[in-house]
């Protein structure tokens, strides 16, 4: 049994409008759900992805208005990598980001930059990966250049040995050609995890840092099976939690990174039409009674036209 690559990656931002302008407006992802953090409903949980918010394409943010800037350190993801289809697409993004004043660092087949709050991002070309592209249809981004979903994440860690049995329990394989790289190679999608040596300075959780990384599983039956497997490998998984758009299990791996397993069997069209995903504030039943208060206190958002 193997996880099907990444399901979503969740990070923290301090400025929801700046976040929407960057991920929807500039990167051309679709805002597929505007909801609140179910565990702290005073703040937004914004989800971006392809047209449907397909697992493997979903980048999400908790907004904590005014949160101090964080810094990735040991036990934290420092870069989220997305795939694009060609080096021509990298040329396009190098120009487009540069024109907006985003500082970019181009290697041959990779383009590195940060979002406005300092979160490390990369776009890369990898013809060895044949996963179906998961792209949104933004009018300002030609289809052939669109972001196609996650390639993987890179995290800082100094000692990864005690985490290895847990990665193996998820069906991930070490890539012996590249030290520190693990690949979750599912039947249809794959995702990578790369451990990099941590900087001396301790990490600070805050704006511009990743909160957790979710791996993709089919349904509750798989969630239960993986729970047992990771527990046997030394993790302490939560019970299955209902996240409205998927069901989840969480556990922290020994390097310090918070993992989630999220199911693919529900999706974002469960509480609003697929055509208008992300337009209305959606609240889970347990927080619906607070709607009028939340609509007053949450940061008003302008979503760029598509
Ligand atoms: Zn999550």
Tab-separated table of C-alpha atoms and ligand atoms in Angstrom:
chain	number	residue	atom	x	y	z
A	1	UNK	CA	0.000	0.000	0.000
A	2	UNK	CA	1.364	3.407	-0.995
A	3	UNK	CA	0.236	7.007	-0.625
A	4	UNK	CA	-0.561	8.680	-3.969
A	5	UNK	CA	1.935	11.508	-3.622
A	6	UNK	CA	0.927	14.746	-1.931
A	7	UNK	CA	-2.698	15.658	-1.222
A	8	UNK	CA	-2.147	19.224	-0.006
A	9	UNK	CA	0.401	21.458	1.683
A	10	UNK	CA	-0.741	23.942	4.340
A	11	UNK	CA	1.197	27.072	5.250
A	12	UNK	CA	0.656	30.190	7.357
A	13	UNK	CA	0.155	33.701	6.053
A	14	UNK	CA	-0.416	37.046	7.770
A	15	UNK	CA	-2.126	38.830	4.874
A	16	UNK	CA	-4.970	36.989	3.161
A	17	UNK	CA	-5.474	39.596	0.427
A	18	UNK	CA	-1.798	39.563	-0.490
A	19	UNK	CA	-1.977	35.768	-0.473
A	20	UNK	CA	-4.955	35.679	-2.869
A	21	UNK	CA	-3.310	38.249	-5.139
A	22	UNK	CA	-0.163	36.121	-5.330
A	23	UNK	CA	-1.486	32.552	-5.594
A	24	UNK	CA	-4.660	33.231	-7.599
A	25	UNK	CA	-3.723	36.479	-9.353
A	26	UNK	CA	-0.054	35.945	-10.187
A	27	UNK	CA	0.435	32.150	-10.092
A	28	UNK	CA	-2.976	31.536	-11.661
A	29	UNK	CA	-4.166	28.878	-9.240
A	30	UNK	CA	-7.889	28.744	-8.574
A	31	UNK	CA	-9.194	29.703	-5.139
A	32	UNK	CA	-11.339	26.590	-4.662
A	33	UNK	CA	-12.491	27.064	-1.072
A	34	UNK	CA	-12.855	29.979	1.267
A	35	UNK	CA	-13.463	28.592	4.727
A	36	UNK	CA	-12.098	28.896	8.262
A	37	UNK	CA	-9.570	26.942	10.268
A	38	UNK	CA	-11.875	24.304	11.754
A	39	UNK	CA	-9.806	24.212	14.963
A	40	UNK	CA	-9.651	28.032	15.282
A	41	UNK	CA	-12.576	29.389	13.253
A	42	UNK	CA	-11.683	33.050	13.780
A	43	UNK	CA	-9.205	32.773	10.924
A	44	UNK	CA	-9.397	31.850	7.270
A	45	UNK	CA	-8.422	28.600	5.681
A	46	UNK	CA	-7.917	29.332	1.987
A	47	UNK	CA	-7.471	26.522	-0.535
A	48	UNK	CA	-5.965	26.930	-4.006
A	49	UNK	CA	-5.584	24.299	-6.687
A	50	UNK	CA	-6.536	23.239	-10.170
A	51	UNK	CA	-10.093	23.772	-11.429
A	52	UNK	CA	-11.609	21.223	-9.024
A	53	UNK	CA	-9.004	21.366	-6.274
A	54	UNK	CA	-7.787	17.884	-7.149
A	55	UNK	CA	-5.568	16.223	-4.531
A	56	UNK	CA	-1.987	16.755	-5.658
A	57	UNK	CA	-2.681	20.389	-6.595
A	58	UNK	CA	-3.954	21.863	-3.322
A	59	UNK	CA	-1.950	24.616	-1.606
A	60	UNK	CA	-3.687	25.971	1.485
A	61	UNK	CA	-3.148	28.773	3.992
A	62	UNK	CA	-4.280	29.651	7.475
A	63	UNK	CA	-4.403	33.422	7.784
A	64	UNK	CA	-3.275	34.770	11.121
A	65	UNK	CA	-3.558	38.536	10.541
A	66	UNK	CA	-0.414	40.300	11.642
A	67	UNK	CA	1.453	37.086	12.493
A	68	UNK	CA	5.184	37.617	12.804
A	69	UNK	CA	7.338	36.325	9.998
A	70	UNK	CA	8.546	32.784	10.549
A	71	UNK	CA	11.715	31.117	9.411
A	72	UNK	CA	12.242	27.519	8.334
A	73	UNK	CA	14.623	25.528	10.505
A	74	UNK	CA	15.175	21.930	11.544
A	75	UNK	CA	11.958	19.944	11.361
A	76	UNK	CA	10.260	22.333	8.955
A	77	UNK	CA	9.475	22.304	5.250
A	78	UNK	CA	11.446	25.100	3.569
A	79	UNK	CA	10.374	24.802	-0.077
A	80	UNK	CA	7.228	23.684	-1.899
A	81	UNK	CA	7.958	22.519	-5.456
A	82	UNK	CA	5.410	22.545	-8.280
A	83	UNK	CA	5.734	21.030	-11.751
A	84	UNK	CA	5.443	22.856	-15.049
A	85	UNK	CA	5.434	21.283	-18.503
A	86	UNK	CA	8.543	22.620	-20.194
A	87	UNK	CA	11.557	24.885	-19.915
A	88	UNK	CA	9.488	27.310	-22.033
A	89	UNK	CA	7.068	27.466	-19.120
A	90	UNK	CA	9.986	28.317	-16.820
A	91	UNK	CA	10.934	31.134	-19.230
A	92	UNK	CA	7.351	32.394	-19.022
A	93	UNK	CA	7.334	32.328	-15.222
A	94	UNK	CA	10.767	33.881	-14.980
A	95	UNK	CA	9.465	36.843	-17.011
A	96	UNK	CA	6.044	37.026	-15.373
A	97	UNK	CA	7.367	36.905	-11.814
A	98	UNK	CA	10.247	39.238	-12.644
A	99	UNK	CA	7.834	41.775	-14.156
A	100	UNK	CA	5.967	41.815	-10.837
A	101	UNK	CA	9.153	42.435	-8.893
A	102	UNK	CA	9.497	38.886	-7.557
A	103	UNK	CA	13.161	37.971	-7.221
A	104	UNK	CA	13.759	34.693	-9.071
A	105	UNK	CA	16.699	32.316	-9.171
A	106	UNK	CA	16.834	30.270	-12.364
A	107	UNK	CA	18.686	27.000	-12.644
A	108	UNK	CA	18.352	25.091	-15.911
A	109	UNK	CA	15.173	23.203	-15.085
A	110	UNK	CA	14.120	24.924	-11.896
A	111	UNK	CA	12.963	28.404	-10.933
A	112	UNK	CA	13.162	29.343	-7.260
A	113	UNK	CA	11.430	32.268	-5.611
A	114	UNK	CA	9.460	33.118	-2.489
A	115	UNK	CA	5.902	34.238	-1.941
A	116	UNK	CA	5.316	37.750	-0.490
A	117	UNK	CA	5.692	36.424	3.065
A	118	UNK	CA	8.902	34.502	2.419
A	119	UNK	CA	7.641	30.953	1.792
A	120	UNK	CA	10.103	29.117	-0.457
A	121	UNK	CA	8.602	27.981	-3.767
A	122	UNK	CA	10.042	26.309	-6.844
A	123	UNK	CA	8.765	25.477	-10.299
A	124	UNK	CA	10.453	22.587	-12.028
A	125	UNK	CA	10.442	20.522	-15.185
A	126	UNK	CA	10.802	16.776	-14.866
A	127	UNK	CA	9.965	14.726	-17.938
A	128	UNK	CA	10.464	11.479	-16.015
A	129	UNK	CA	7.228	12.155	-14.163
A	130	UNK	CA	4.190	11.366	-16.287
A	131	UNK	CA	1.394	12.222	-13.831
A	132	UNK	CA	-1.647	13.900	-15.376
A	133	UNK	CA	-1.178	17.681	-15.135
A	134	UNK	CA	-3.463	19.333	-12.575
A	135	UNK	CA	-3.803	22.868	-13.896
A	136	UNK	CA	-6.175	25.751	-13.280
A	137	UNK	CA	-7.478	27.817	-16.199
A	138	UNK	CA	-6.488	31.417	-15.489
A	139	UNK	CA	-6.975	33.829	-18.392
A	140	UNK	CA	-3.614	35.489	-17.764
A	141	UNK	CA	-1.617	32.225	-17.905
A	142	UNK	CA	-1.427	30.338	-21.230
A	143	UNK	CA	-2.551	26.731	-20.677
A	144	UNK	CA	0.801	25.293	-21.767
A	145	UNK	CA	2.607	27.265	-19.075
A	146	UNK	CA	0.206	26.634	-16.190
A	147	UNK	CA	1.373	25.132	-12.909
A	148	UNK	CA	0.549	21.407	-13.012
A	149	UNK	CA	0.440	20.372	-9.362
A	150	UNK	CA	3.002	19.451	-6.760
A	151	UNK	CA	6.368	17.922	-7.459
A	152	UNK	CA	7.308	17.641	-3.802
A	153	UNK	CA	8.507	19.332	-0.663
A	154	UNK	CA	11.943	19.921	0.824
A	155	UNK	CA	12.417	20.002	4.584
A	156	UNK	CA	15.289	20.616	6.962
A	157	UNK	CA	16.315	17.724	9.177
A	158	UNK	CA	19.565	16.602	10.752
A	159	UNK	CA	18.798	13.046	11.749
A	160	UNK	CA	16.282	11.270	9.546
A	161	UNK	CA	16.938	7.660	10.638
A	162	UNK	CA	14.064	7.285	13.076
A	163	UNK	CA	11.678	8.772	10.505
A	164	UNK	CA	12.601	6.259	7.811
A	165	UNK	CA	10.401	3.387	9.101
A	166	UNK	CA	7.400	5.748	9.001
A	167	UNK	CA	8.124	6.793	5.417
A	168	UNK	CA	8.455	3.129	4.513
A	169	UNK	CA	5.108	2.437	6.211
A	170	UNK	CA	3.553	5.025	3.885
A	171	UNK	CA	4.954	3.083	0.934
A	172	UNK	CA	7.599	5.705	0.186
A	173	UNK	CA	10.920	4.613	-1.289
A	174	UNK	CA	14.357	6.048	-0.713
A	175	UNK	CA	15.956	7.299	-3.898
A	176	UNK	CA	19.447	5.913	-3.553
A	177	UNK	CA	20.664	8.118	-6.391
A	178	UNK	CA	20.004	11.219	-4.301
A	179	UNK	CA	20.757	11.177	-0.572
A	180	UNK	CA	17.815	12.358	1.516
A	181	UNK	CA	15.256	12.018	-1.256
A	182	UNK	CA	12.169	9.851	-0.815
A	183	UNK	CA	9.499	9.251	-3.409
A	184	UNK	CA	5.839	8.435	-2.782
A	185	UNK	CA	5.051	6.654	-6.021
A	186	UNK	CA	1.370	5.786	-6.171
A	187	UNK	CA	-0.542	4.154	-9.010
A	188	UNK	CA	-1.347	7.518	-10.625
A	189	UNK	CA	0.594	10.246	-8.881
A	190	UNK	CA	3.929	10.639	-7.216
A	191	UNK	CA	5.356	13.155	-4.828
A	192	UNK	CA	8.804	13.691	-3.422
A	193	UNK	CA	10.174	14.497	0.001
A	194	UNK	CA	13.740	15.725	0.234
A	195	UNK	CA	15.564	16.124	3.532
A	196	UNK	CA	18.197	18.871	3.533
A	197	UNK	CA	20.737	19.567	6.246
A	198	UNK	CA	19.260	22.114	8.650
A	199	UNK	CA	20.750	25.565	9.171
A	200	UNK	CA	22.223	26.342	12.584
A	201	UNK	CA	19.535	28.914	13.413
A	202	UNK	CA	16.392	27.423	14.954
A	203	UNK	CA	13.189	27.611	12.976
A	204	UNK	CA	10.345	29.930	13.919
A	205	UNK	CA	6.787	28.952	13.069
A	206	UNK	CA	5.035	31.990	11.646
A	207	UNK	CA	3.962	33.729	8.465
A	208	UNK	CA	5.633	32.266	5.395
A	209	UNK	CA	6.252	28.824	6.900
A	210	UNK	CA	4.649	25.470	6.213
A	211	UNK	CA	2.331	24.119	8.899
A	212	UNK	CA	1.915	20.554	7.635
A	213	UNK	CA	2.192	18.285	4.625
A	214	UNK	CA	-0.688	15.981	3.661
A	215	UNK	CA	-0.233	12.754	1.717
A	216	UNK	CA	-2.995	11.379	-0.451
A	217	UNK	CA	-4.968	8.244	0.462
A	218	UNK	CA	-8.184	6.832	-0.964
A	219	UNK	CA	-10.729	6.666	1.833
A	220	UNK	CA	-11.431	5.784	5.475
A	221	UNK	CA	-10.429	2.159	4.979
A	222	UNK	CA	-6.992	3.234	3.739
A	223	UNK	CA	-6.731	5.836	6.503
A	224	UNK	CA	-7.293	3.087	9.078
A	225	UNK	CA	-4.764	0.783	7.432
A	226	UNK	CA	-2.121	3.505	7.264
A	227	UNK	CA	-2.858	4.481	10.883
A	228	UNK	CA	-2.004	0.965	11.980
A	229	UNK	CA	1.093	0.862	9.809
A	230	UNK	CA	2.549	4.162	10.978
A	231	UNK	CA	1.741	3.298	14.594
A	232	UNK	CA	3.685	0.072	14.202
A	233	UNK	CA	6.535	2.189	12.794
A	234	UNK	CA	6.607	4.391	15.898
A	235	UNK	CA	4.225	7.275	15.088
A	236	UNK	CA	1.268	8.333	17.226
A	237	UNK	CA	-1.543	9.032	14.760
A	238	UNK	CA	-4.772	10.828	15.674
A	239	UNK	CA	-8.119	9.163	15.062
A	240	UNK	CA	-9.777	9.947	11.730
A	241	UNK	CA	-10.969	13.575	11.771
A	242	UNK	CA	-13.729	14.944	9.493
A	243	UNK	CA	-12.380	17.948	7.557
A	244	UNK	CA	-15.538	18.351	5.469
A	245	UNK	CA	-13.661	18.106	2.125
A	246	UNK	CA	-11.645	15.045	3.150
A	247	UNK	CA	-11.030	12.893	6.204
A	248	UNK	CA	-7.673	13.153	7.917
A	249	UNK	CA	-5.196	11.540	10.271
A	250	UNK	CA	-2.280	13.533	11.699
A	251	UNK	CA	1.038	12.580	13.258
A	252	UNK	CA	4.377	14.280	13.722
A	253	UNK	CA	7.382	12.401	12.376
A	254	UNK	CA	10.585	12.297	14.456
A	255	UNK	CA	12.326	14.951	12.334
A	256	UNK	CA	9.602	17.346	13.549
A	257	UNK	CA	7.494	17.722	10.406
A	258	UNK	CA	3.731	17.416	10.923
A	259	UNK	CA	2.273	14.878	8.499
A	260	UNK	CA	-1.360	14.415	7.578
A	261	UNK	CA	-2.996	11.649	5.572
A	262	UNK	CA	-6.006	13.051	3.693
A	263	UNK	CA	-8.634	11.143	1.738
A	264	UNK	CA	-9.551	11.699	-1.910
A	265	UNK	CA	-13.161	10.545	-1.683
A	266	UNK	CA	-15.070	13.769	-0.883
A	267	UNK	CA	-13.743	16.937	-2.527
A	268	UNK	CA	-14.652	20.624	-2.660
A	269	UNK	CA	-17.944	20.333	-4.570
A	270	UNK	CA	-19.580	18.740	-1.521
A	271	UNK	CA	-20.972	22.071	-0.257
A	272	UNK	CA	-21.070	24.411	-3.280
A	273	UNK	CA	-21.324	24.079	-7.069
A	274	UNK	CA	-18.101	23.242	-8.923
A	275	UNK	CA	-18.636	26.336	-11.135
A	276	UNK	CA	-18.511	28.762	-8.201
A	277	UNK	CA	-15.940	27.101	-5.942
A	278	UNK	CA	-14.259	29.552	-3.608
A	279	UNK	CA	-16.683	32.449	-4.090
A	280	UNK	CA	-18.795	32.146	-0.931
A	281	UNK	CA	-17.576	31.743	2.634
A	282	UNK	CA	-18.253	28.091	3.462
A	283	UNK	CA	-18.475	26.972	7.073
A	284	UNK	CA	-18.694	23.430	8.408
A	285	UNK	CA	-21.895	22.626	10.345
A	286	UNK	CA	-20.174	23.012	13.718
A	287	UNK	CA	-19.306	26.661	12.969
A	288	UNK	CA	-22.355	27.730	10.907
A	289	UNK	CA	-23.927	29.404	13.965
A	290	UNK	CA	-21.032	31.899	13.987
A	291	UNK	CA	-21.484	32.952	10.353
A	292	UNK	CA	-22.655	36.557	10.876
A	293	UNK	CA	-19.877	37.260	13.368
A	294	UNK	CA	-17.223	35.689	11.120
A	295	UNK	CA	-18.447	37.547	8.052
A	296	UNK	CA	-17.906	40.760	10.017
A	297	UNK	CA	-14.486	39.924	11.433
A	298	UNK	CA	-12.686	37.973	8.691
A	299	UNK	CA	-10.525	40.030	6.333
A	300	UNK	CA	-12.662	41.038	3.307
A	301	UNK	CA	-11.199	39.461	0.156
A	302	UNK	CA	-11.136	40.576	-3.463
A	303	UNK	CA	-10.484	37.573	-5.699
A	304	UNK	CA	-8.792	38.500	-8.981
A	305	UNK	CA	-10.937	37.930	-12.075
A	306	UNK	CA	-10.357	34.731	-14.010
B	1	LIG	ZN1	-4.226	19.649	6.100
